[in-house]
CSV table of C-alpha atoms and ligand atoms in Angstrom, one decimal:
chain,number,residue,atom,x,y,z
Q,2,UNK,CA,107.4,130.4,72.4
Q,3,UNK,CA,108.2,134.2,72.0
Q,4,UNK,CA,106.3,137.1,73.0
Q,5,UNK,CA,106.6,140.3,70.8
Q,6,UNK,CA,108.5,142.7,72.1
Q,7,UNK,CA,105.7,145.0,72.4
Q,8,UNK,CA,103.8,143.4,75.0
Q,9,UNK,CA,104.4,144.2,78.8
Q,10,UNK,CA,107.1,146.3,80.1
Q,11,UNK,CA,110.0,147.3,78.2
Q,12,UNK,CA,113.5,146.6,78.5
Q,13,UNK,CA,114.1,150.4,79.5
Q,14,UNK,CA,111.4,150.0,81.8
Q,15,UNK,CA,112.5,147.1,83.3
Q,16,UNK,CA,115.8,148.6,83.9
Q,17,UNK,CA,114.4,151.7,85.7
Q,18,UNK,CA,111.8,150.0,87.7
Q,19,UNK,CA,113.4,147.0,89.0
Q,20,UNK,CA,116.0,145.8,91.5
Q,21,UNK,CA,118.0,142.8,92.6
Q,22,UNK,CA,117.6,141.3,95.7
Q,23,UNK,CA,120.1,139.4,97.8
Q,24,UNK,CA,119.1,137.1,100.2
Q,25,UNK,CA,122.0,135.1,102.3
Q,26,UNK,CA,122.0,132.7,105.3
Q,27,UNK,CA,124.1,131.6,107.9
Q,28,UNK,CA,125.7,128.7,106.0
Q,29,UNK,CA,126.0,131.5,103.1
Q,30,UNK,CA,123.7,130.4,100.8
Q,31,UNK,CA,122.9,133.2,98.2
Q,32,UNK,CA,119.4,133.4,96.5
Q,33,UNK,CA,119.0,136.5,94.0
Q,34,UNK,CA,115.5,138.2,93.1
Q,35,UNK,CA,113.9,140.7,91.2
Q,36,UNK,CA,110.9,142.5,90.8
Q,37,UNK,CA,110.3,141.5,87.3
Q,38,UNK,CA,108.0,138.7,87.1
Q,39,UNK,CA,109.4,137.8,90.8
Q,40,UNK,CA,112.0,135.9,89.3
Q,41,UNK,CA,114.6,134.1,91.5
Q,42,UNK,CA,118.1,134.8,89.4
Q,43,UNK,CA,120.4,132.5,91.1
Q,44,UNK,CA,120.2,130.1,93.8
Q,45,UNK,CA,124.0,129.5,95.1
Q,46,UNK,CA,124.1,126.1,97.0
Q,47,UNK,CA,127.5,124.1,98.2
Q,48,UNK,CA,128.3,120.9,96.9
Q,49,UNK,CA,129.6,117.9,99.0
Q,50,UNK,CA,133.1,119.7,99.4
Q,51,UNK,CA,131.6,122.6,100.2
Q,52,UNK,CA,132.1,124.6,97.2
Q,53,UNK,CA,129.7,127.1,96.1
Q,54,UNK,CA,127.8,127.0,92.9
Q,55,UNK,CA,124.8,128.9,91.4
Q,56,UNK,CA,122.5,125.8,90.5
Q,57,UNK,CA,120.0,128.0,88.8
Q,58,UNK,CA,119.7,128.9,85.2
Q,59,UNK,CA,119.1,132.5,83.9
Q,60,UNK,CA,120.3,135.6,83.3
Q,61,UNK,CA,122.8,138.5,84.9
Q,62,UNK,CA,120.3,141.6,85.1
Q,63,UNK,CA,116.5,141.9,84.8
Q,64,UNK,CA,116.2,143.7,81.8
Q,65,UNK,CA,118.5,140.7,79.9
Q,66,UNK,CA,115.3,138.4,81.1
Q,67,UNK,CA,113.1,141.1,78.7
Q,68,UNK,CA,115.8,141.1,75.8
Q,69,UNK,CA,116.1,137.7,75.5
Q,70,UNK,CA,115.6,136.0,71.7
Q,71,UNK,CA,113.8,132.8,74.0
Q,72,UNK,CA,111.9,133.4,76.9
Q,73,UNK,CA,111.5,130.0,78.6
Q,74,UNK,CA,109.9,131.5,81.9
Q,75,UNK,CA,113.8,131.0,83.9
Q,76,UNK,CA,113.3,131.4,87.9
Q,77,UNK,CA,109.9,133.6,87.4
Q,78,UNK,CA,106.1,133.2,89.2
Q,79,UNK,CA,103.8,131.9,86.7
Q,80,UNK,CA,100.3,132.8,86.5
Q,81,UNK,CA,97.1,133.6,86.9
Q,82,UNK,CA,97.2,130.0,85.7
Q,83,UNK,CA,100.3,127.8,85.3
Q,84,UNK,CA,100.5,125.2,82.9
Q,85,UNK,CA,97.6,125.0,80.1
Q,86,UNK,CA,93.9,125.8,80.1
Q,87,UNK,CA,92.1,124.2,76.5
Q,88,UNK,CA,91.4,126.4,74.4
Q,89,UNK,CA,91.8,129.3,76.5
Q,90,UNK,CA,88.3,129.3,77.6
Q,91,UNK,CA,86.5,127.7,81.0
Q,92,UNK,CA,83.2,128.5,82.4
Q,93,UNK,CA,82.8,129.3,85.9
Q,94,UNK,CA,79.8,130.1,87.1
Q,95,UNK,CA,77.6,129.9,84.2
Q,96,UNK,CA,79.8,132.8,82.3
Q,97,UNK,CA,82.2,131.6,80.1
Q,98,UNK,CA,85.4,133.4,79.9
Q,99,UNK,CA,87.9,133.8,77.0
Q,100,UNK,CA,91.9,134.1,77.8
Q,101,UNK,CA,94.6,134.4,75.2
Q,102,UNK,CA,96.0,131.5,73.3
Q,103,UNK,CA,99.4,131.7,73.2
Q,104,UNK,CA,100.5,127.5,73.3
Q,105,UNK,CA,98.7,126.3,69.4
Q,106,UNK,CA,95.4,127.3,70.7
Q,107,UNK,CA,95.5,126.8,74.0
Q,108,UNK,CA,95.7,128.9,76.8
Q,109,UNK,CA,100.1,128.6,78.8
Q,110,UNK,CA,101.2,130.2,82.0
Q,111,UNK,CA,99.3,132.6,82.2
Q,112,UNK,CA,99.1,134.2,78.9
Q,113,UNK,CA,100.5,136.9,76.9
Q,114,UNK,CA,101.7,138.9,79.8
Q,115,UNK,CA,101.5,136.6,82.5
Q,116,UNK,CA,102.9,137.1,86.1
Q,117,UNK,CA,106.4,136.3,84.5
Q,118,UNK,CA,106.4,139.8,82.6
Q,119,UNK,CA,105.2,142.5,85.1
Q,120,UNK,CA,107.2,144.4,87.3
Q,121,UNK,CA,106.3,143.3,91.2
Q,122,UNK,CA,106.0,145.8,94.1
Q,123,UNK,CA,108.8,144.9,96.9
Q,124,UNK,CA,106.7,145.1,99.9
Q,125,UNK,CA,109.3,144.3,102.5
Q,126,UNK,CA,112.9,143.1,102.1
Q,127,UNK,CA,115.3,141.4,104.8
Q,128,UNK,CA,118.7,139.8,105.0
Q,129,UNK,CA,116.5,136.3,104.6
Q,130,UNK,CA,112.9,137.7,103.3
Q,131,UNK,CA,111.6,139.1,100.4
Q,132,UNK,CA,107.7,139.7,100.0
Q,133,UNK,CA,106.5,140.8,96.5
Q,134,UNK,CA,103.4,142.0,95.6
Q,135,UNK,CA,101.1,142.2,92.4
Q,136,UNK,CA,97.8,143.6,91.6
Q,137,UNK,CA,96.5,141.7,88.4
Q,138,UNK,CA,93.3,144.1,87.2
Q,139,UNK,CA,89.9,142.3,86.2
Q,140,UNK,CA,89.9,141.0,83.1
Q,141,UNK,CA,94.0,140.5,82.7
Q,142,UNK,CA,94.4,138.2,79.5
Q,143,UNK,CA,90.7,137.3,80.1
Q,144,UNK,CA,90.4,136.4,83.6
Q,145,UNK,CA,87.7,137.9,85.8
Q,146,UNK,CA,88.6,139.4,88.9
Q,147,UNK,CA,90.9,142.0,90.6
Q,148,UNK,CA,93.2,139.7,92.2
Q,149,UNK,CA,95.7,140.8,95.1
Q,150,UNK,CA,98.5,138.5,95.4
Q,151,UNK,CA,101.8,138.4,97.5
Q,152,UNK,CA,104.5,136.1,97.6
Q,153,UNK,CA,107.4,135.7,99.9
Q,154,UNK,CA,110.7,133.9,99.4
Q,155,UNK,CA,112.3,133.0,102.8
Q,156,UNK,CA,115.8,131.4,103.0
Q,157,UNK,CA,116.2,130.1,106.7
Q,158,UNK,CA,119.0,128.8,108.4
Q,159,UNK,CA,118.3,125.2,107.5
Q,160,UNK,CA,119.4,125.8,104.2
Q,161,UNK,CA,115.4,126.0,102.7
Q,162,UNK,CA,113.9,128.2,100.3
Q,163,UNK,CA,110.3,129.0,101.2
Q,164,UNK,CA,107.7,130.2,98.9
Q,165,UNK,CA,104.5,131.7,100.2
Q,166,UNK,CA,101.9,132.6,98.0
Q,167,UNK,CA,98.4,134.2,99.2
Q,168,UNK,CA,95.8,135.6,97.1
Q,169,UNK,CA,92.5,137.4,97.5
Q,170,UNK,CA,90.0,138.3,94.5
Q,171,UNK,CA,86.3,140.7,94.2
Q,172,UNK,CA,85.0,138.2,92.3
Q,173,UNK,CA,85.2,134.6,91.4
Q,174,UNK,CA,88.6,133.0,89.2
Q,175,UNK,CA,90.9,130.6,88.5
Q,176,UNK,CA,94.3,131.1,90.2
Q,177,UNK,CA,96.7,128.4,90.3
Q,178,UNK,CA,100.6,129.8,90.5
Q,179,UNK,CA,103.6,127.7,90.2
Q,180,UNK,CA,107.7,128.1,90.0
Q,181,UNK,CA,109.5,127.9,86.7
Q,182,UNK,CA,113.0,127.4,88.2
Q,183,UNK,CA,115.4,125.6,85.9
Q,184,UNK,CA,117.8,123.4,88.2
Q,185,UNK,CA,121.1,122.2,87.1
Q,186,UNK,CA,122.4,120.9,90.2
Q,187,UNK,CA,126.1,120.3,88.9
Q,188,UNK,CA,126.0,124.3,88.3
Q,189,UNK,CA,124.0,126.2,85.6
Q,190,UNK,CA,125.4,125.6,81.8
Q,191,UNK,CA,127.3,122.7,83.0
Q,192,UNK,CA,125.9,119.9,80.6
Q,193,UNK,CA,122.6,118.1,80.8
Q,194,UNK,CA,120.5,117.5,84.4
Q,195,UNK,CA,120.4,113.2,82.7
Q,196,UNK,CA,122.1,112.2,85.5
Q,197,UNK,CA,120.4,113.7,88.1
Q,198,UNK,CA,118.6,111.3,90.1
Q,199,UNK,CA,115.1,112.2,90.5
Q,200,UNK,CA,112.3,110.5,92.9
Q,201,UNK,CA,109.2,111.7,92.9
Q,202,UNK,CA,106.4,111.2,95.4
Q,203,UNK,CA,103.5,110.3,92.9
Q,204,UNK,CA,101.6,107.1,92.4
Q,205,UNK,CA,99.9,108.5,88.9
Q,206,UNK,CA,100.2,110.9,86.4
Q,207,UNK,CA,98.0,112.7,84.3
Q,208,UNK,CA,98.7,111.7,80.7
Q,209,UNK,CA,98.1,114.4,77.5
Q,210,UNK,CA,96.7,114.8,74.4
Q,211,UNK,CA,98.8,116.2,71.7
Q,212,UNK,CA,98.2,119.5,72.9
Q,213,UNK,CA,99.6,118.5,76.2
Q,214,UNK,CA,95.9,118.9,77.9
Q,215,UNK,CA,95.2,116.2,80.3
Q,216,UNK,CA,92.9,113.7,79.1
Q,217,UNK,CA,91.5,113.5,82.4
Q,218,UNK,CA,92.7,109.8,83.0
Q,219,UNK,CA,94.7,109.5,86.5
Q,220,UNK,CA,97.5,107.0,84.9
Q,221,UNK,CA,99.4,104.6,87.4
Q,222,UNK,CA,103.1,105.2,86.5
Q,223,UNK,CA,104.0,101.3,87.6
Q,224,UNK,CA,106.0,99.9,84.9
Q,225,UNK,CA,106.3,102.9,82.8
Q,226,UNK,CA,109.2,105.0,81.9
Q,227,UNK,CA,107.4,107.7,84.5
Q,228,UNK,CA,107.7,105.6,87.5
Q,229,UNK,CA,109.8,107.6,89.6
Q,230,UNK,CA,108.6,106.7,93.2
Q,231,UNK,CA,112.0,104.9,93.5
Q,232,UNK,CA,115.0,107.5,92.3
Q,233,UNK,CA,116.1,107.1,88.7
Q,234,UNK,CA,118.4,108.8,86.3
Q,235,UNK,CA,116.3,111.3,84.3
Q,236,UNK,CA,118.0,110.2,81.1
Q,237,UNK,CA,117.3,106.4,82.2
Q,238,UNK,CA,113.9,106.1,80.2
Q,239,UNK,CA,113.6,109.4,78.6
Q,240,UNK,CA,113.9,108.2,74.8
Q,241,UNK,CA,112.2,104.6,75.3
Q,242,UNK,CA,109.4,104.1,73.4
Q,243,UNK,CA,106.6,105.7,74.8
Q,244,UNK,CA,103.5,107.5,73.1
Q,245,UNK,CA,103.1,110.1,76.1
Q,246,UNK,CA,106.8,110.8,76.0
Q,247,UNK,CA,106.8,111.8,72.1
Q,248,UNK,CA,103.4,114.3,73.3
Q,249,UNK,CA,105.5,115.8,75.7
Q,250,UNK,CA,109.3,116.0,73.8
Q,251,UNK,CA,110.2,114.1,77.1
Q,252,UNK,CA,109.1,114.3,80.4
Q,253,UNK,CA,106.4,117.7,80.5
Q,254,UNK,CA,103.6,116.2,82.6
Q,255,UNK,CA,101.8,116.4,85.8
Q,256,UNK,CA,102.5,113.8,88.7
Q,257,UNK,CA,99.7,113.5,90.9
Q,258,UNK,CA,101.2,113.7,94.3
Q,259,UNK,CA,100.6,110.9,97.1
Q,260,UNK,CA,99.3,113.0,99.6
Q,261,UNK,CA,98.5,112.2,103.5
Q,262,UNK,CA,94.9,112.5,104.8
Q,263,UNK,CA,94.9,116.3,104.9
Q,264,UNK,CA,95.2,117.4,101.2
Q,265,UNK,CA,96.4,120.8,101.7
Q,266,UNK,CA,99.4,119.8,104.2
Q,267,UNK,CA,103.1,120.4,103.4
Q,268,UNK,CA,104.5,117.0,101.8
Q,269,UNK,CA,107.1,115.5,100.4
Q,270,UNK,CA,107.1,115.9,96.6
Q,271,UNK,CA,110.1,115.1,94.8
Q,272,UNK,CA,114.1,114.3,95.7
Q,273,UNK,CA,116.8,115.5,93.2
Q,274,UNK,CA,120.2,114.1,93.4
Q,275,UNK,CA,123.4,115.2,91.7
Q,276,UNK,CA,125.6,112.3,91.8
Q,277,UNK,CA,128.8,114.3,90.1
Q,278,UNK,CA,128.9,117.1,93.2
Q,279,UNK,CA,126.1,115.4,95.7
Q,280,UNK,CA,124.3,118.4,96.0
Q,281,UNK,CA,120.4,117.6,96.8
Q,282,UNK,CA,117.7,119.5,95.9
Q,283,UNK,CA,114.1,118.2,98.6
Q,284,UNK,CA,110.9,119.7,97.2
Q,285,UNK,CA,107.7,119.9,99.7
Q,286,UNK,CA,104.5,121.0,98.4
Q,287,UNK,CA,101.0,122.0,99.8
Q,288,UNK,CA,99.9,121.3,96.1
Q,289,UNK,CA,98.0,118.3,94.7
Q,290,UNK,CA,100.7,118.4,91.7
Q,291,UNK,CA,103.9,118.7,90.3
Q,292,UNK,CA,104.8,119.6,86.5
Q,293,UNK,CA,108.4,117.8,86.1
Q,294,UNK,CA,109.7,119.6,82.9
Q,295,UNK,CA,113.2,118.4,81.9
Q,296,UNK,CA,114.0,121.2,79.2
Q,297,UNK,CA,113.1,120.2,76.3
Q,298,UNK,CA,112.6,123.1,74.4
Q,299,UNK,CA,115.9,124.3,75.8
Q,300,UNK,CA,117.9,124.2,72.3
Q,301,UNK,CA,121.4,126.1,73.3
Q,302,UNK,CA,120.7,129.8,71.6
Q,303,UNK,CA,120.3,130.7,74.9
Q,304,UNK,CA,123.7,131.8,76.3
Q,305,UNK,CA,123.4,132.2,80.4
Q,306,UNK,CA,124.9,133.9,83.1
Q,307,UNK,CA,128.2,132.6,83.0
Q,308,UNK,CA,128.3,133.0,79.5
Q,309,UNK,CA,127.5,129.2,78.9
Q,310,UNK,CA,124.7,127.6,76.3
Q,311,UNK,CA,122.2,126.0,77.7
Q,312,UNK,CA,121.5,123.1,76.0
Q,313,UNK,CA,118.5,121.0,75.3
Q,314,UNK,CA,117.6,119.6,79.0
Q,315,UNK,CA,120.3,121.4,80.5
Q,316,UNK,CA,118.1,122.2,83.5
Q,317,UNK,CA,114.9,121.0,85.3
Q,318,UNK,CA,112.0,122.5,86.5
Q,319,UNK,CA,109.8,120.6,89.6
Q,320,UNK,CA,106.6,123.1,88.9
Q,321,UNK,CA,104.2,122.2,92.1
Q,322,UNK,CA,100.7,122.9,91.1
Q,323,UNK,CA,97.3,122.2,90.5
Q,324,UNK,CA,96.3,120.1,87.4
Q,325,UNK,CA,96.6,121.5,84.4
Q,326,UNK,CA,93.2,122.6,82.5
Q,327,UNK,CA,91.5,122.4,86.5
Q,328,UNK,CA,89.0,124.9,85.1
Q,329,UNK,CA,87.3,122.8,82.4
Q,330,UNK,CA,88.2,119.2,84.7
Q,331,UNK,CA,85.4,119.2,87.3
Q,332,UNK,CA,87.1,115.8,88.3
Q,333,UNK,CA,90.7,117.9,89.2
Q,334,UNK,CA,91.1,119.3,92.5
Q,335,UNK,CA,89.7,123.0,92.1
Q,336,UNK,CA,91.1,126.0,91.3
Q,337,UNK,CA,88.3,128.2,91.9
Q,338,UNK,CA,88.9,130.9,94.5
Q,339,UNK,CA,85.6,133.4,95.3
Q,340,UNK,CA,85.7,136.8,96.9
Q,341,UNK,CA,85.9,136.5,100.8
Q,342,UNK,CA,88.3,133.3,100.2
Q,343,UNK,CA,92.0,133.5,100.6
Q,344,UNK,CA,94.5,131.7,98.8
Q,345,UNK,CA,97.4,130.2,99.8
Q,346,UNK,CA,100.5,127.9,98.6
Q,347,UNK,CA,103.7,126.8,100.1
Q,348,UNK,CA,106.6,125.2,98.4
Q,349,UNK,CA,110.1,123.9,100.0
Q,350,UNK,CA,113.0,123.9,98.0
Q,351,UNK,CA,115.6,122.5,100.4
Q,352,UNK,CA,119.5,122.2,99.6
Q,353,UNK,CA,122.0,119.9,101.2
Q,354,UNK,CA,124.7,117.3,100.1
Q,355,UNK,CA,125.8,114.1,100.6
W,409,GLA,C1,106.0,124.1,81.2
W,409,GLA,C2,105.2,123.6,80.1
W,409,GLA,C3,106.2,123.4,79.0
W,409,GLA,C4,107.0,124.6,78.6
W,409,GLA,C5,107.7,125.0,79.7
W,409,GLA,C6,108.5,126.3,79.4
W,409,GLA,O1,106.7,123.1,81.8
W,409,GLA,O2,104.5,122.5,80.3
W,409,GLA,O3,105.5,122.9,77.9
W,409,GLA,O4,106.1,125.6,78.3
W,409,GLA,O5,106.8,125.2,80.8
W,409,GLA,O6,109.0,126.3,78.1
């Protein structure tokens, strides 16, 4: 999907108006941010030697994230609303409300100018700690409320990337924020993530239409090709046969995460595994869901940071999250937030090797 040119900030602005942020640990892990769309640039992590690599794609300076001919959300926040909402349209509280279609006619991350594609406000910044800040007025690509919303990425000396994200709103919306990292744990624009080893902690998924909208079925994922509750190659089952697998180019879905007996507690959501340099990436989630995207729509135009294409599932994105279309899925865990509430989100990324 491209957005005109027109829409948001310009490149110029983005130039003037943004930063990048280093953020380095005691083991010397590197993770790089800016203020435009909160986007994390590069995540350097060491492999079982040692060596460090930058395992994230994307680009070399904010403004290259604007200029870009394909803008397939690398490293930023996404929101109000990650993933799809039908038709761009829910009703909450007896109003309905209309948000731009921007996915065929549905309603994708957020929208025209979602949280991707405004400039953040650097509230504080540490050695380890980066909080970022956004104001998203009433009626933003259709959503009702003024909502405040901060997010923090901490990288502690246990080699883990924290993400905090808190929101408050004047009047009743939908907020559901997520992620869009690409990984590609043998080093961005080397090759395809296929061999990554990928387990994720979900009994069910939630299956699409062709749309991608969930149905609203809960689908075991026992003997199908998105059974990964033991780890499996990514490229193992990823052309079988499989009607949900044509919907979504390959894997593009929502895993229902097995959670413990408190649903919003930290837990174990997916374990990635490099088998070429052993480098590990552990995701924990205080979401219900996870969006595994395998880059499908990546098609090699884009050229990254090191000056390499990256090619059709060249990277991975672990998305935690609510359900896609929560707002119009009374059965999905909500998204609603109302004034007085707060929200709040945490997500691990945690980097070893073995
Ligand atoms: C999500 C969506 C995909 C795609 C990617 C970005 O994973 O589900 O369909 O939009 O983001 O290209």
């Amino acid at each position: 999907m491209t957005v005109p040119a027109s829409l948001g900030v310009s490149a110029d602005e983005v130039a003037e108006s943004t930063d990048v942020y280093t953020l380095q640990n005691q083991d010397g892990l590197v993770v790089k941010v800016t203020n435009y769309g909160a986007i994390i640039m590069s995540i350097l992590t060491r492999d079982r030697d040692g060596n460090l690599s930058d395992v994230t794609l994307g680009h070399r300076t904010p403004s290259e994230y604007i200029e870009a001919a394909e803008k397939p959300y690398f490293g930023a926040v996404v929101g109000r609303y990650g993933n799809r909402i039908a038709k761009g349209s829910f009703t909450l509280d007896g109003e309905t409300h209309t948000l731009a279609t921007n996915n065929g006619e549905n309603h994708l991350h957020g929208g025209l100018t979602g949280f991707d594609k405004v400039v953040w406000t650097v509230k504080s910044a540490t050695k380890q700690s980066i909080e970022l800040t956004y104001v998203s007025h009433d009626q933003e690509e259709g959503y009702p409320g003024r909502l405040n919303l901060s997010v923090t990425y901490t990288l502690n000396d246990q080699n883990q990337l924290v993400i905090d994200y808190r929101g408050t709103t004047d009047k009743a919306t939908h907020v559901n924020l997520t992620q869009h990292t690409y990984f590609n744990l043998a080093g961005e624009g080397n090759g395809t993530i296929l061999d990554h080893e990928v387990m994720l902690n979900a009994d069910y998924f939630t299956p699409v239409d062709a749309g991608s909208i969930p149905t609203g079925e809960l689908r075991r994922v026992t003997e199908t090709p998105f059974d990964f509750t033991s780890p499996k190659a990514i490229g193992r089952d990823i052309n079988a046969e499989n009607e949900q697998l044509s919907l979504g180019n390959g894997y593009d879905h929502n895993w229902v995460l097995n959670k413990g007996v408190i649903p919003d507690e930290l837990a174990l959501a997916a374990v990635v595994y490099d088998p070429a340099t052993g480098r590990v990436l552990t995701v924990s989630t205080t979401e219900p869901g996870v969006q595994f995207y395998t880059g499908n729509f990546l098609s090699g135009n884009l050229t990254g940071k090191s000056g390499k294409a990256y090619v059709r599932r060249g990277g991975f994105c672990l998305e935690t999250q609510h359900f896609p279309d929560s707002p119009n899925q009374p059965e999905f865990p909500s998204t609603i937030l109302r004034p007085g509430e707060v929200y709040r989100s945490q997500t691990v990324f945690a980097f070893s090797a073995k």
